[in-house]
Short mmCIF file of C-alpha atoms and ligand atoms in Angstrom, two decimals:
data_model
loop_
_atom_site.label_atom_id
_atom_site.label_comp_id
_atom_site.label_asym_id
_atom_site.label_seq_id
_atom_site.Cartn_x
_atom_site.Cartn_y
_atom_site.Cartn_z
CA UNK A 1 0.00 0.00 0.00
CA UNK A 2 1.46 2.92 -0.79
CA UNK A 3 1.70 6.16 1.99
CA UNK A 4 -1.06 7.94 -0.05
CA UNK A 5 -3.26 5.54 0.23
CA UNK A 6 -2.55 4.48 4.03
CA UNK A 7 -3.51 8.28 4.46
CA UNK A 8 -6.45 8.86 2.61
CA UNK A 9 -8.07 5.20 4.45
CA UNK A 10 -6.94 6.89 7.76
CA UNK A 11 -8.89 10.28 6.61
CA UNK A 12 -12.18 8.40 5.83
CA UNK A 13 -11.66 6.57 9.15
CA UNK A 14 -11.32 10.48 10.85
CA UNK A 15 -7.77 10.74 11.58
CA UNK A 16 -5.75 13.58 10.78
CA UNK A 17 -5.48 15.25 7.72
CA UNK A 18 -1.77 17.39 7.78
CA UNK A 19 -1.88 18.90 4.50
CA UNK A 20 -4.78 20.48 5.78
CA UNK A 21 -2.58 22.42 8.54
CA UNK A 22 0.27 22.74 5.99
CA UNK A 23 -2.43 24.56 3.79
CA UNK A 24 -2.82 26.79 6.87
CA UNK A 25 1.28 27.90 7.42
CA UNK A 26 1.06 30.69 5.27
CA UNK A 27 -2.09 32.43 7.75
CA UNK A 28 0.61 30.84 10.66
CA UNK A 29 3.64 32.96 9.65
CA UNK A 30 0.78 36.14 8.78
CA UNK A 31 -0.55 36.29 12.32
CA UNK A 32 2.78 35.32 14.33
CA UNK A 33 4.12 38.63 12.83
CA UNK A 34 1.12 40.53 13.62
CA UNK A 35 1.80 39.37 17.09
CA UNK A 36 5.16 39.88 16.94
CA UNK A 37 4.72 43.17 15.71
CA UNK A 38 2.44 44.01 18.38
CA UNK A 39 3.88 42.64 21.61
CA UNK A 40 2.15 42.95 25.07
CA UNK A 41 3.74 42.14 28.79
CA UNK A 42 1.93 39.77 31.13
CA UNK A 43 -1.51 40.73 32.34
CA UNK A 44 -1.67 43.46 29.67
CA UNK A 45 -2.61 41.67 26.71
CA UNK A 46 -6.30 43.13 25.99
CA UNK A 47 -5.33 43.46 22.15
CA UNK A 48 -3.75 40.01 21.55
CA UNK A 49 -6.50 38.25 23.26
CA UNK A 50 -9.31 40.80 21.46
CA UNK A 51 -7.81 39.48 18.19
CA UNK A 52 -7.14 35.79 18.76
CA UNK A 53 -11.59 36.12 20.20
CA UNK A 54 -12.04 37.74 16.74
CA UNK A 55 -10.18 34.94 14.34
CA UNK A 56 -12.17 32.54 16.39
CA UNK A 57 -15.52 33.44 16.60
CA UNK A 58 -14.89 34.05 12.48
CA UNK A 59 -14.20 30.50 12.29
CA UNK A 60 -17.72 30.19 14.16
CA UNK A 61 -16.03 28.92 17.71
CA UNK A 62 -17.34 28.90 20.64
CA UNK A 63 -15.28 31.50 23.00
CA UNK A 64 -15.19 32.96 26.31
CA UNK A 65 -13.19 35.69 26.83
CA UNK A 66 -12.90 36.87 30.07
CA UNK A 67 -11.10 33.37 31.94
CA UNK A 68 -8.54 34.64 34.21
CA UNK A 69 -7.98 37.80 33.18
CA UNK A 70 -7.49 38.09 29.14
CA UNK A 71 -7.52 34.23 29.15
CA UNK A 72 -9.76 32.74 26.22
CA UNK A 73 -11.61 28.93 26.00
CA UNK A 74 -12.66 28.05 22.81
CA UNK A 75 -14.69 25.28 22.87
CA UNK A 76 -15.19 22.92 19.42
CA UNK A 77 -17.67 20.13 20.04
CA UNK A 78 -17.29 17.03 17.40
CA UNK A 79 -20.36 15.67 16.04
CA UNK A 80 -19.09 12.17 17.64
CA UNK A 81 -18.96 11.36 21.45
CA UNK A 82 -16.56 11.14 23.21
CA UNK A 83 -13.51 12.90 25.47
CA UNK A 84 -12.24 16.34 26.44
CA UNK A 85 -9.15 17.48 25.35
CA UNK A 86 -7.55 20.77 26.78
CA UNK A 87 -4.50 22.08 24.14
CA UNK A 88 -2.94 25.67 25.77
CA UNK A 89 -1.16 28.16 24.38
CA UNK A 90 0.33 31.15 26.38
CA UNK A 91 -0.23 34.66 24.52
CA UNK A 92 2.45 37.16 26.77
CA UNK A 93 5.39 38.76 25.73
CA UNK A 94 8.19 40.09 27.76
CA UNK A 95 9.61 44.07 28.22
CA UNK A 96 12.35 43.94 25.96
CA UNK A 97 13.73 46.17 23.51
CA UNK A 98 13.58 43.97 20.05
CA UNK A 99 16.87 44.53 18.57
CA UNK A 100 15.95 42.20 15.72
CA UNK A 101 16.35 44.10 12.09
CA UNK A 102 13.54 42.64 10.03
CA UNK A 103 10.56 44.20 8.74
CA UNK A 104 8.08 42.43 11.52
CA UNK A 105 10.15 43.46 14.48
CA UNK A 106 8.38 44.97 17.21
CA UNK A 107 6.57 48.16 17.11
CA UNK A 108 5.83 48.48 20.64
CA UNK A 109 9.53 50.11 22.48
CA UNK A 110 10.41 48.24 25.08
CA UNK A 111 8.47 45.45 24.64
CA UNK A 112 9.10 42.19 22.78
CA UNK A 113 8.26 38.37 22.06
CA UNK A 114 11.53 37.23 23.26
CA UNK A 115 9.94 33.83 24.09
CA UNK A 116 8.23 32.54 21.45
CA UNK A 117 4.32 33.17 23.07
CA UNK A 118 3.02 34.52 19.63
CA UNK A 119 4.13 31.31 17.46
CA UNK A 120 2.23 29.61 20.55
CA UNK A 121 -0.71 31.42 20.32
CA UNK A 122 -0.46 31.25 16.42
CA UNK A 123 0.04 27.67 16.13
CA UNK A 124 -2.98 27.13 18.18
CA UNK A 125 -5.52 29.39 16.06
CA UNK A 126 -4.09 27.03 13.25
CA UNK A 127 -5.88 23.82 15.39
CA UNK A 128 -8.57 25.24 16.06
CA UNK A 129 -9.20 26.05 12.26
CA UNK A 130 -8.35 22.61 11.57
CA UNK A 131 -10.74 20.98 14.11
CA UNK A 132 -13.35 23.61 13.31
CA UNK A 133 -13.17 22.18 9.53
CA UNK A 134 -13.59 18.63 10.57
CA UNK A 135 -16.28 18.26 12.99
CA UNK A 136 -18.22 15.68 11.13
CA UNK A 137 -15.13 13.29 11.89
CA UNK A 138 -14.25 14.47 15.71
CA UNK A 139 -15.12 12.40 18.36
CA UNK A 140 -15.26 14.53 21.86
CA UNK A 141 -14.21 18.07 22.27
CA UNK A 142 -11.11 20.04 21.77
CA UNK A 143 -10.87 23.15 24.72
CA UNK A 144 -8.69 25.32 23.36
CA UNK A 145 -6.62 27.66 26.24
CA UNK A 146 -5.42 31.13 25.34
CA UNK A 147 -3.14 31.80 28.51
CA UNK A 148 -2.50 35.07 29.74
CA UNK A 149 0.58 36.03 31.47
CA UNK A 150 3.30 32.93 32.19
CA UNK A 151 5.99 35.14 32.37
CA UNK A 152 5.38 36.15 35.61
CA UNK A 153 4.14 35.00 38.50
CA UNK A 154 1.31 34.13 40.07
CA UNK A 155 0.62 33.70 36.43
CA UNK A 156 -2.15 33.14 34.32
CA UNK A 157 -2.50 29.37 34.82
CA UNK A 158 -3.81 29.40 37.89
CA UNK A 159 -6.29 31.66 37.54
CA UNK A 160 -7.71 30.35 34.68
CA UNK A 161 -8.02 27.01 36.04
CA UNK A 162 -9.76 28.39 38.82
CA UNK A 163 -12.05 30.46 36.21
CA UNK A 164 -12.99 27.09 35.42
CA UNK A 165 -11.03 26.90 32.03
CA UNK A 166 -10.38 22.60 32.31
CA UNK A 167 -13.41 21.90 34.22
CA UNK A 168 -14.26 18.67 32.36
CA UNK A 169 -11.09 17.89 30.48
CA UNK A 170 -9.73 14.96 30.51
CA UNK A 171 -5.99 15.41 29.32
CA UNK A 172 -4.10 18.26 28.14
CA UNK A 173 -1.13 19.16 26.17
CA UNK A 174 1.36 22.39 25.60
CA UNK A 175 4.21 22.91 23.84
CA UNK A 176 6.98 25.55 24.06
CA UNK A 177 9.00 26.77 20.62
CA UNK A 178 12.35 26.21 21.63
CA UNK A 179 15.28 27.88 20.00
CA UNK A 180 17.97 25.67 21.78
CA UNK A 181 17.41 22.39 19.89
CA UNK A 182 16.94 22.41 15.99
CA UNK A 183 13.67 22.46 13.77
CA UNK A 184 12.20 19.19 12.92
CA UNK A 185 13.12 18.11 16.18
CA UNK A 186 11.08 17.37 19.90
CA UNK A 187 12.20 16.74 23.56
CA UNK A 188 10.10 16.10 26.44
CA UNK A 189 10.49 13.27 29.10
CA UNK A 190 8.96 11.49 31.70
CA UNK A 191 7.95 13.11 35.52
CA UNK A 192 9.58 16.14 36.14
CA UNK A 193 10.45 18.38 32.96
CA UNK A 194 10.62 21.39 34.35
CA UNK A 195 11.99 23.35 37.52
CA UNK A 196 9.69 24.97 40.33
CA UNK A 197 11.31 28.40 40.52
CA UNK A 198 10.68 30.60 44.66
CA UNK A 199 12.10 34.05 45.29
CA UNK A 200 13.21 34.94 48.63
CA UNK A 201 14.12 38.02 50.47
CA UNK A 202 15.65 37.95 53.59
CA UNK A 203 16.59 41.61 55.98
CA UNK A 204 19.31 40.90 58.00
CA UNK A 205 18.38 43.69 60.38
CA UNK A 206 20.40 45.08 62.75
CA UNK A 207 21.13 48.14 64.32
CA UNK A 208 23.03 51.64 62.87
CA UNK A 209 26.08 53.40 64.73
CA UNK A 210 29.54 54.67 64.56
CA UNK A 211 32.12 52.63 61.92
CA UNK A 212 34.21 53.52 64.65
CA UNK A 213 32.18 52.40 67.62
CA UNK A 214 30.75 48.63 66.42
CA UNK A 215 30.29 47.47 70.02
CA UNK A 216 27.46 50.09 70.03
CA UNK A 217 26.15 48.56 67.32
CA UNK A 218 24.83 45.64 65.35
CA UNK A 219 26.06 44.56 62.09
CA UNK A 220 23.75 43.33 59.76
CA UNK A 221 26.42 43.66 56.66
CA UNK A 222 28.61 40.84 58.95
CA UNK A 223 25.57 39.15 59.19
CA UNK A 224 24.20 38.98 55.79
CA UNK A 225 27.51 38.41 54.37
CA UNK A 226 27.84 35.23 56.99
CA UNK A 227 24.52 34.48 55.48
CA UNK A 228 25.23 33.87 52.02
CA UNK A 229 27.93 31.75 52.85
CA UNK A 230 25.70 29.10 54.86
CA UNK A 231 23.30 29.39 52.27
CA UNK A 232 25.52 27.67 50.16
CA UNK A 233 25.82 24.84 51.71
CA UNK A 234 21.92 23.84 51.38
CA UNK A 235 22.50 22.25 47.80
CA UNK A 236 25.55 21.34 48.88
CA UNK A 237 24.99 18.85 52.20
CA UNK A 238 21.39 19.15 52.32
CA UNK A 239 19.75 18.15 49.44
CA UNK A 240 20.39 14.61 47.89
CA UNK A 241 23.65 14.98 45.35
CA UNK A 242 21.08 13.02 42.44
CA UNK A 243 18.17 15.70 42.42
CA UNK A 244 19.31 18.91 40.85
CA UNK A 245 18.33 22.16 42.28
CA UNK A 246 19.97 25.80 42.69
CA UNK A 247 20.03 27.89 45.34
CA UNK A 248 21.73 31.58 44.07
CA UNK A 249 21.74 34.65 45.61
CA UNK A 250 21.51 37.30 43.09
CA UNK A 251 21.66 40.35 45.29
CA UNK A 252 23.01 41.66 48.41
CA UNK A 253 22.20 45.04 49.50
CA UNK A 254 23.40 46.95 52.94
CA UNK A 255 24.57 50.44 54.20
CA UNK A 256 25.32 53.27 52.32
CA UNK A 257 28.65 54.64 53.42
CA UNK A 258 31.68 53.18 54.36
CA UNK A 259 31.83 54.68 58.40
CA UNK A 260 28.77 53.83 59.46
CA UNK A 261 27.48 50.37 60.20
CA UNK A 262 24.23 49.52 58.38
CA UNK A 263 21.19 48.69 59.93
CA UNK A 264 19.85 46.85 57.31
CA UNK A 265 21.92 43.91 54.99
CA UNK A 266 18.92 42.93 52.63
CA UNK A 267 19.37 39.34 50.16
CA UNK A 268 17.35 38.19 47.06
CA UNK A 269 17.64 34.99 45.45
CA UNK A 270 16.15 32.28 43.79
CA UNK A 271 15.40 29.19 44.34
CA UNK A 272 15.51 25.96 41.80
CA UNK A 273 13.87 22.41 41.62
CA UNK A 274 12.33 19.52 40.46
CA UNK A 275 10.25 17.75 43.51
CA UNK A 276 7.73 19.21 46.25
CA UNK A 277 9.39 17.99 48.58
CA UNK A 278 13.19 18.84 48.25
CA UNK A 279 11.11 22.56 47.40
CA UNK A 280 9.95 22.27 50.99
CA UNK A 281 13.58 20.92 52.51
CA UNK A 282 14.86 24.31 50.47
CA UNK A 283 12.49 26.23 52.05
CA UNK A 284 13.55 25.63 55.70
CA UNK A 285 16.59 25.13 55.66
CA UNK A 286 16.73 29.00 54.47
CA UNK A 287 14.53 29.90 56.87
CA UNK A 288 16.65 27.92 59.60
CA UNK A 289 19.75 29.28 58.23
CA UNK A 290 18.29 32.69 58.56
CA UNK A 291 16.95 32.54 61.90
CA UNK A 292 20.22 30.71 63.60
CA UNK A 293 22.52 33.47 61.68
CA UNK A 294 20.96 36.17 62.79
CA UNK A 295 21.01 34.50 66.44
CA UNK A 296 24.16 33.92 65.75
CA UNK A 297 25.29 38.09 65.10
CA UNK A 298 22.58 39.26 67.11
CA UNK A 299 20.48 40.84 64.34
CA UNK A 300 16.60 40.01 63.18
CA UNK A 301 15.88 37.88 59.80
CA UNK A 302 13.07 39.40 58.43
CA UNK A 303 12.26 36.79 55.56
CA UNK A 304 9.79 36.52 52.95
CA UNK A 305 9.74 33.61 50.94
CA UNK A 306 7.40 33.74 47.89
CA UNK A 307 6.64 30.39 46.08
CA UNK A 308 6.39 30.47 42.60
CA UNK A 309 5.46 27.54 39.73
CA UNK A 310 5.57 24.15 41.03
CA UNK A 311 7.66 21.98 39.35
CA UNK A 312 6.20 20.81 35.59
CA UNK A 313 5.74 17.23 36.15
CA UNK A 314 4.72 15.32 33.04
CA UNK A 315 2.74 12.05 33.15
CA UNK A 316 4.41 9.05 31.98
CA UNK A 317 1.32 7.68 29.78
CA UNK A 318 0.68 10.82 27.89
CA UNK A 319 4.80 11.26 27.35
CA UNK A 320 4.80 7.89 26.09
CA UNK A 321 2.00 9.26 23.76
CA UNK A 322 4.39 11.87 22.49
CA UNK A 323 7.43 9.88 22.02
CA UNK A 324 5.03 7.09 20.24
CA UNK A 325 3.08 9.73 18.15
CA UNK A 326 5.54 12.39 17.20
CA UNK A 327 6.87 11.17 14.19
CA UNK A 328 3.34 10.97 12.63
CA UNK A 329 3.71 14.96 13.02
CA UNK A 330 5.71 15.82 9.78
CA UNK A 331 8.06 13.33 10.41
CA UNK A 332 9.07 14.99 14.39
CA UNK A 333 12.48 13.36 15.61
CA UNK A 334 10.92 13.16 19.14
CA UNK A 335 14.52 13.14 21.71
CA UNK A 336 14.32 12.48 25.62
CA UNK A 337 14.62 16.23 27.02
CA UNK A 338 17.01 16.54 30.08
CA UNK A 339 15.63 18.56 32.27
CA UNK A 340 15.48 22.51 32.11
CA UNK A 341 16.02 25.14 35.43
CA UNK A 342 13.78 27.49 33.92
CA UNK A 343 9.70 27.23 35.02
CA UNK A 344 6.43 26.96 33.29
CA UNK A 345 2.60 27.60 34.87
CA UNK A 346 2.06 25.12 32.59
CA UNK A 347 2.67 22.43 35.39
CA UNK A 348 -0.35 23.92 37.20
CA UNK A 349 -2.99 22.36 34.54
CA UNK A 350 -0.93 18.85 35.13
CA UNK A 351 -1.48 19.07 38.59
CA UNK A 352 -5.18 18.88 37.78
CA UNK A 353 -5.55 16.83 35.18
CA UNK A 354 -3.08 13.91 33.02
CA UNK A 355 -0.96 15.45 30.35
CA UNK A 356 2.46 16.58 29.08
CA UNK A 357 4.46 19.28 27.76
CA UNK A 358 6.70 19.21 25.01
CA UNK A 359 9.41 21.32 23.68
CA UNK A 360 9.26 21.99 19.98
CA UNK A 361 12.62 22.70 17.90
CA UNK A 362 12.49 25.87 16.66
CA UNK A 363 16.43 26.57 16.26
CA UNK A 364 17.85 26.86 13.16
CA UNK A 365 21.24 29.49 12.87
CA UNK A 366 20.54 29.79 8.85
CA UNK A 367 17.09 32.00 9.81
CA UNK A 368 18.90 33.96 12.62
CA UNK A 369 16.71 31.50 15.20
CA UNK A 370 20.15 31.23 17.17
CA UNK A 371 19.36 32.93 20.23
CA UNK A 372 18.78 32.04 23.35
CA UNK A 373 14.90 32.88 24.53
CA UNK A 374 14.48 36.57 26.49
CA UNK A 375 17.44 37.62 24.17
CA UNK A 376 17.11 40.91 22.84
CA UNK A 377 17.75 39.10 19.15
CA UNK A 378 15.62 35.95 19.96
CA UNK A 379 13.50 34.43 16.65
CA UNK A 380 12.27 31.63 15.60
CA UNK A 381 12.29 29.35 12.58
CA UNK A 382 8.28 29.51 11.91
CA UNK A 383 8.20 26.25 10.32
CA UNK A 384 8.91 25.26 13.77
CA UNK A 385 4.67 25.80 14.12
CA UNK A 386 3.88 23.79 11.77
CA UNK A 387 5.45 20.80 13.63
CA UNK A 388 3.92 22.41 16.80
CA UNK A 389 0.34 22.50 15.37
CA UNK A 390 0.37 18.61 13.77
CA UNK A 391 1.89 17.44 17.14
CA UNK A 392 -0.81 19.03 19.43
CA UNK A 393 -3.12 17.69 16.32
CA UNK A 394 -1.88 14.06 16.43
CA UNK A 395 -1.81 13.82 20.23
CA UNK A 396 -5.54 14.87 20.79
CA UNK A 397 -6.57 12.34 17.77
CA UNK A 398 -4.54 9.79 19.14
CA UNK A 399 -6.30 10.48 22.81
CA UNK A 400 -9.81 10.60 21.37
CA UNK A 401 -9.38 7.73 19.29
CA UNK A 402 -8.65 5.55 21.69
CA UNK A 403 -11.15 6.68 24.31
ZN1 LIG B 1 9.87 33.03 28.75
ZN1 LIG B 2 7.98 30.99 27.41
#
């Protein structure tokens, strides 16, 4: 039989149809660079999500507008029964100058998709054309999720979810572009992907006097400085040596001139890793650390510890999916992704609900997609959503088919 013919018998039988969403790259590339052109930071994208509602509801979707903020669930009911399958995209860009030179650059100064968001949110207007054209042959429901704000935290996840935005769902995927591995390529993995990220501020307060005179006094500089040694040493004897995770201090801040001894030593940092519970180990052994140093130099720790995205912990069936589907996707090499430090709201929705997130290959040096993402010079190779679109395509088929 030849490949034509093994597709056209899947077709009639209702599975996927990719030269339907290779039809639709040309609107992919057109609306990515509107986007692009038209960048807006997290919790400020009225426009995007105004325009992603408008494509939709001229496709004659179902949409709510409204979820979480800007947030947007489009809802496509197949003419067959059968499951619920959530596919997000997140819509945010970040405030960066776009240094790019190329005539879809950024208009807005200052701000710029330096993440990839828009071939996200692009990519995902392509499905839901596709699944909009076909619902004679879906069985169940595609819930399409237009995220606002996963740059920054609390994020838009979370309220979304509680806006009700999976209520019903019974798996979900994402994807992230990602500049780092090549085009044509795919990497996710198994449990945790990627890393919970936690701020945490701690005032080392003490008490002001003389330079001169610093038995009158209390040091906090001595005692923050003492601080971010021990702090160290978390990662280092308290944590087990097999599960990655960071603990950096990216800021110290105390007194203002060099004779007087500050009253307040005041330290930021962040904290990295991939399992609830080392999170929580991390957690107080800071805050113990804190408390016994300051005991220790006679000053207060003031601390506030702010927890950000849980680790993004993938479930094993629905990776297996991936790695089993992927290549039915335009030919996607799917790869086994080590895992990444930086964080995603996306592991709020898998929290809830079975799913997985994958990271799409969107590098390619010979389109300028060399750059690391929140570069001032990041792109992407767009073809790199046309993989995107037929993966989160094939998955959902392959979920509804065999439910
Ligand atoms: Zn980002
Ligand atoms: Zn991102």
């Amino acid at each position: 039989m030849t490949r034509e013919s093994v597709n056209k018998e899947k077709d009639v039988a209702g599975v996927k149809d990719l030269e339907l969403v290779r039809s639709l790259f040309p609107e992919m590339v057109k609306r990515r660079r509107h986007l692009h052109r038209n960048p807006e930071v997290s919790y400020k994208e009225e426009k995007t999500s105004a325009y992603v509602a408008s494509i939709l509801t001229g496709l004659g979707i179902e949409v709510r507008t409204g979820v979480g903020g800007y947030g947007i669930v489009a809802v496509i009911k197949g003419k067959l029964p059968g499951k619920t399958v959530a596919l997000r995209a997140d819509m945010d860009a970040l405030p960066i100058q776009d240094e790019k030179v190329c005539d879809y650059a950024s208009e807005i100064p200052g701000v710029m998709h330096a993440c990839g968001h828009d071939g996200h949110t692009s990519a995902l207007l392509a499905v839901a054309e596709y699944f909009a054209r076909r619902l004679d042959t879906l069985q169940g429901e595609i819930r399409l999720i237009f995220q606002p704000a996963e740059e920054v935290c609390p994020g838009g996840a979370v309220a979304m979810i509680q806006d009700g935005a999976i209520d019903g769902a019974d798996v979900i995927y994402g994807v992230h572009l990602w500049t780092p591995i090549p085009v044509g390529t795919a990497a996710s993995a198994p449990g945790p992907l990627m890393a919970s990220t936690d701020e945490f501020f701690v005032d080392m307060k003490g008490q002001g006097g003389h330079g001169g005179m610093p038995h009158a006094a209390v040091d906090s500089v001595v005692a923050g400085a003492a601080l971010v040694m021990q702090l160290q040493t978390i990662v280092s004897r308290s944590v087990d040596p097999l599960d990655p995770a960071v603990v950096t201090i990216g800021s110290i801040q105390g007194g203002t001139v060099q004779n007087v001894i500050a009253e307040h030593c005041v330290l930021s940092g962040t904290v990295r890793c991939f399992k609830e519970e080392t999170r929580h180990l991390i957690r107080r052994r800071i805050e113990e650390m804190a408390e016994g140093t300051a005991k220790a130099y006679g000053t207060e720790a003031i601390i506030d510890y702010v927890m950000g995205y849980p680790p993004l912990v993938n479930h094993e069936a629905e990776v297996n999916r991936f790695f089993r589907e992927a290549g039915n996707a335009f030919g996607l090499r799917a790869e086994v992704s080590p895992k990444i430090m930086p964080a995603e709201d996306f592991a709020y929705y898998v929290q809830q609900i079975p799913g997985c997130f994958v990271l799409v290959g969107a590098g390619n040096p010979a389109k300028g997609a060399s750059y690391p993402h929140h570069h001032p010079k990041f792109d992407l190779d767009e073809e790199s959503m046309l993989y995107a679109a037929g993966l989160l395509i094939t998955l959902a088929e392959s979920y509804l088919g065999e439910t």
